[in-house]
Amino acid sequence: MSGTPQALIVYESMFGNTWKVAAAIRDGLSTVMETELVRVDRAPAEIAPDVRLLVVGGPTHAFSMSRPSTRADAFTRDDVVMPVDTGIREWLGALPDRTTATISATFDTRITRVRRLPGSAARFAAKLLRRRDFRVMVPPATFFVDDTTGSIEEHELARAQQWGVDLGRELRPVLGPIRRRMRRSA
């Protein structure tokens, strides 16, 4: 891939389910625009000026984004797929305020059996992005997993992929001309 992608997806995943959702969103979004998927501990300290869409996602822990204590707790439950020292909360908190027009969208994962409980990592991430002068133009999305360390159903991954397609199509008029389309994996 040459140059900077138009869309950047940054995700946090303890047990791999949020990564699967992020990859499905990437697969859908990449049909509309050049997209890169990056794990939060490998995400850039600043968003390149030509990134037009930033998508941020992570698991909902204790009604919000994960904290060091909730990630440490996850580590004791099962093998985790990424280091527990950095999550989207810390990464978003360290991002500088935006100086170029960038649209953002957020998503989270949560356990199916607690789908109606208040709190959402995606809503809190959207709030932090607005504070950094990112434009949040779509409601946060939630995707459901079977259990804390459990699996995710194929229909949820299909829904995530369609959300990526719809996100790109809905924001296309706002994002402006689309360069060539490419996929990039994490």
CSV table of C-alpha atoms in Angstrom, one decimal:
chain,number,residue,atom,x,y,z
A,1,MET,CA,0.0,0.0,0.0
A,2,SER,CA,1.3,3.4,-0.8
A,3,GLY,CA,0.6,6.4,1.3
A,4,THR,CA,-1.7,6.7,4.3
A,5,PRO,CA,-5.1,4.9,4.3
A,6,GLN,CA,-8.2,6.9,4.2
A,7,ALA,CA,-9.7,4.9,7.1
A,8,LEU,CA,-7.9,3.7,10.2
A,9,ILE,CA,-9.5,1.1,12.5
A,10,VAL,CA,-7.9,1.0,16.0
A,11,TYR,CA,-9.1,-1.8,18.3
A,12,GLU,CA,-8.5,-3.4,21.7
A,13,SER,CA,-9.2,-7.1,22.2
A,14,MET,CA,-8.6,-9.2,25.2
A,15,PHE,CA,-9.8,-12.7,24.0
A,16,GLY,CA,-9.9,-12.1,20.2
A,17,ASN,CA,-13.6,-11.4,19.7
A,18,THR,CA,-13.3,-7.7,19.3
A,19,TRP,CA,-10.4,-8.3,16.9
A,20,LYS,CA,-12.8,-10.5,14.8
A,21,VAL,CA,-15.4,-7.7,14.8
A,22,ALA,CA,-12.8,-5.1,13.8
A,23,ALA,CA,-11.5,-7.4,11.0
A,24,ALA,CA,-15.1,-7.8,9.8
A,25,ILE,CA,-15.7,-4.1,9.8
A,26,ARG,CA,-12.4,-3.6,7.9
A,27,ASP,CA,-13.6,-6.2,5.3
A,28,GLY,CA,-16.8,-4.2,4.8
A,29,LEU,CA,-15.2,-0.7,4.9
A,30,SER,CA,-12.4,-1.7,2.5
A,31,THR,CA,-15.0,-2.3,-0.2
A,32,VAL,CA,-15.6,1.5,-0.1
A,33,MET,CA,-12.2,3.0,0.8
A,34,GLU,CA,-8.6,2.1,1.6
A,35,THR,CA,-8.6,0.8,5.2
A,36,GLU,CA,-6.0,-0.2,7.7
A,37,LEU,CA,-6.6,-2.2,10.9
A,38,VAL,CA,-4.2,-1.7,13.8
A,39,ARG,CA,-4.1,-3.1,17.3
A,40,VAL,CA,-4.2,-0.3,20.0
A,41,ASP,CA,-0.8,-1.1,21.4
A,42,ARG,CA,0.6,-0.6,17.8
A,43,ALA,CA,-1.5,2.4,16.9
A,44,PRO,CA,0.2,5.7,16.0
A,45,ALA,CA,0.6,8.4,18.6
A,46,GLU,CA,-1.0,10.8,16.1
A,47,ILE,CA,-3.5,10.4,13.3
A,48,ALA,CA,-2.0,11.2,9.9
A,49,PRO,CA,-3.7,14.3,8.4
A,50,ASP,CA,-5.0,12.4,5.3
A,51,VAL,CA,-6.8,9.8,7.4
A,52,ARG,CA,-10.4,10.8,6.8
A,53,LEU,CA,-12.2,8.2,9.0
A,54,LEU,CA,-11.0,6.9,12.4
A,55,VAL,CA,-12.9,3.9,13.7
A,56,VAL,CA,-12.2,2.9,17.3
A,57,GLY,CA,-13.4,-0.2,19.1
A,58,GLY,CA,-13.0,-2.2,22.2
A,59,PRO,CA,-14.7,-4.4,24.7
A,60,THR,CA,-17.1,-3.0,27.3
A,61,HIS,CA,-15.6,-3.6,30.8
A,62,ALA,CA,-17.5,-2.6,33.9
A,63,PHE,CA,-19.9,-0.4,31.9
A,64,SER,CA,-17.2,1.5,30.0
A,65,MET,CA,-13.9,1.2,28.2
A,66,SER,CA,-11.4,-1.1,29.9
A,67,ARG,CA,-9.1,0.1,32.6
A,68,PRO,CA,-5.8,-1.3,33.7
A,69,SER,CA,-7.6,-3.1,36.5
A,70,THR,CA,-10.2,-4.7,34.3
A,71,ARG,CA,-7.6,-5.7,31.8
A,72,ALA,CA,-5.5,-7.3,34.6
A,73,ASP,CA,-8.7,-9.1,35.7
A,74,ALA,CA,-9.1,-10.4,32.1
A,75,PHE,CA,-5.6,-11.7,32.1
A,76,THR,CA,-6.4,-13.9,35.1
A,77,ARG,CA,-9.5,-15.4,33.4
A,78,ASP,CA,-7.8,-16.8,30.2
A,79,ASP,CA,-5.1,-16.2,27.8
A,80,VAL,CA,-5.3,-12.7,26.3
A,81,VAL,CA,-4.3,-11.9,22.8
A,82,MET,CA,-2.6,-8.5,23.4
A,83,PRO,CA,-0.7,-6.8,26.2
A,84,VAL,CA,-2.9,-5.6,29.0
A,85,ASP,CA,-0.9,-2.3,29.7
A,86,THR,CA,-2.6,-0.2,26.9
A,87,GLY,CA,-6.2,0.1,26.0
A,88,ILE,CA,-8.3,2.5,23.9
A,89,ARG,CA,-8.9,4.6,27.0
A,90,GLU,CA,-5.2,5.4,27.4
A,91,TRP,CA,-4.6,5.7,23.6
A,92,LEU,CA,-7.5,8.1,23.1
A,93,GLY,CA,-6.4,10.1,26.2
A,94,ALA,CA,-3.0,10.6,24.7
A,95,LEU,CA,-4.1,11.6,21.2
A,96,PRO,CA,-3.5,15.3,20.4
A,97,ASP,CA,-6.5,17.4,19.5
A,98,ARG,CA,-7.4,17.2,15.8
A,99,THR,CA,-6.3,20.0,13.5
A,100,THR,CA,-7.7,18.5,10.3
A,101,ALA,CA,-11.3,17.3,9.6
A,102,THR,CA,-11.6,13.7,10.6
A,103,ILE,CA,-14.8,11.8,11.1
A,104,SER,CA,-14.9,9.1,13.7
A,105,ALA,CA,-17.0,6.1,14.5
A,106,THR,CA,-16.9,3.8,17.5
A,107,PHE,CA,-18.0,0.2,18.3
A,108,ASP,CA,-17.8,-2.1,21.2
A,109,THR,CA,-18.4,-5.7,22.1
A,110,ARG,CA,-20.4,-6.9,25.1
A,111,ILE,CA,-21.8,-10.1,26.5
A,112,THR,CA,-25.1,-11.1,25.0
A,113,ARG,CA,-26.7,-11.9,28.4
A,114,VAL,CA,-26.1,-8.3,29.6
A,115,ARG,CA,-27.1,-6.5,26.5
A,116,ARG,CA,-29.5,-4.2,28.3
A,117,LEU,CA,-27.2,-3.0,31.0
A,118,PRO,CA,-26.2,0.6,30.9
A,119,GLY,CA,-22.7,1.7,29.9
A,120,SER,CA,-20.8,1.3,26.7
A,121,ALA,CA,-17.2,1.4,25.7
A,122,ALA,CA,-18.2,2.8,22.3
A,123,ARG,CA,-20.2,5.7,23.8
A,124,PHE,CA,-17.4,6.7,26.1
A,125,ALA,CA,-14.9,6.5,23.2
A,126,ALA,CA,-17.1,8.7,21.1
A,127,LYS,CA,-17.2,11.2,24.0
A,128,LEU,CA,-13.4,11.3,24.2
A,129,LEU,CA,-13.1,11.6,20.4
A,130,ARG,CA,-15.5,14.6,20.4
A,131,ARG,CA,-13.3,16.2,23.1
A,132,ARG,CA,-10.3,15.8,20.7
A,133,ASP,CA,-12.2,17.6,17.9
A,134,PHE,CA,-13.0,14.5,15.9
A,135,ARG,CA,-16.5,14.6,14.3
A,136,VAL,CA,-18.7,11.7,15.4
A,137,MET,CA,-21.4,11.4,12.8
A,138,VAL,CA,-22.9,8.0,13.4
A,139,PRO,CA,-24.2,6.3,16.6
A,140,PRO,CA,-21.9,3.9,18.3
A,141,ALA,CA,-22.4,0.2,17.4
A,142,THR,CA,-22.4,-2.8,19.7
A,143,PHE,CA,-21.7,-6.4,18.7
A,144,PHE,CA,-22.5,-9.3,21.1
A,145,VAL,CA,-20.3,-12.2,22.2
A,146,ASP,CA,-21.5,-15.3,23.9
A,147,ASP,CA,-19.5,-14.9,27.1
A,148,THR,CA,-16.5,-13.0,28.6
A,149,THR,CA,-14.0,-15.4,27.0
A,150,GLY,CA,-16.5,-17.1,24.7
A,151,SER,CA,-17.0,-17.1,21.0
A,152,ILE,CA,-18.8,-14.7,18.7
A,153,GLU,CA,-21.6,-15.9,16.4
A,154,GLU,CA,-21.1,-15.7,12.6
A,155,HIS,CA,-24.3,-13.5,12.3
A,156,GLU,CA,-22.6,-10.9,14.5
A,157,LEU,CA,-19.5,-10.9,12.3
A,158,ALA,CA,-21.7,-10.6,9.2
A,159,ARG,CA,-23.5,-7.7,10.9
A,160,ALA,CA,-20.1,-6.1,11.7
A,161,GLN,CA,-19.0,-6.4,8.1
A,162,GLN,CA,-22.3,-4.9,6.9
A,163,TRP,CA,-21.8,-2.0,9.4
A,164,GLY,CA,-18.5,-1.4,7.8
A,165,VAL,CA,-20.0,-1.2,4.3
A,166,ASP,CA,-22.9,1.0,5.5
A,167,LEU,CA,-20.5,3.2,7.4
A,168,GLY,CA,-18.4,3.8,4.3
A,169,ARG,CA,-21.4,4.4,2.1
A,170,GLU,CA,-23.1,6.7,4.6
A,171,LEU,CA,-20.0,8.8,5.1
A,172,ARG,CA,-18.8,8.8,1.5
A,173,PRO,CA,-20.5,12.2,0.7
A,174,VAL,CA,-18.9,13.8,3.7
A,175,LEU,CA,-15.4,12.2,3.2
A,176,GLY,CA,-15.1,13.4,-0.3
A,177,PRO,CA,-13.5,11.7,-3.3
A,178,ILE,CA,-12.4,8.1,-2.6
A,179,ARG,CA,-8.9,7.0,-3.7
A,180,ARG,CA,-8.2,3.4,-4.8
A,181,ARG,CA,-9.7,0.7,-2.7
A,182,MET,CA,-7.4,-1.7,-0.8
A,183,ARG,CA,-7.5,-4.0,2.2
A,184,ARG,CA,-4.9,-4.2,4.8
A,185,SER,CA,-4.7,-6.6,7.7
A,186,ALA,CA,-3.4,-6.2,11.3
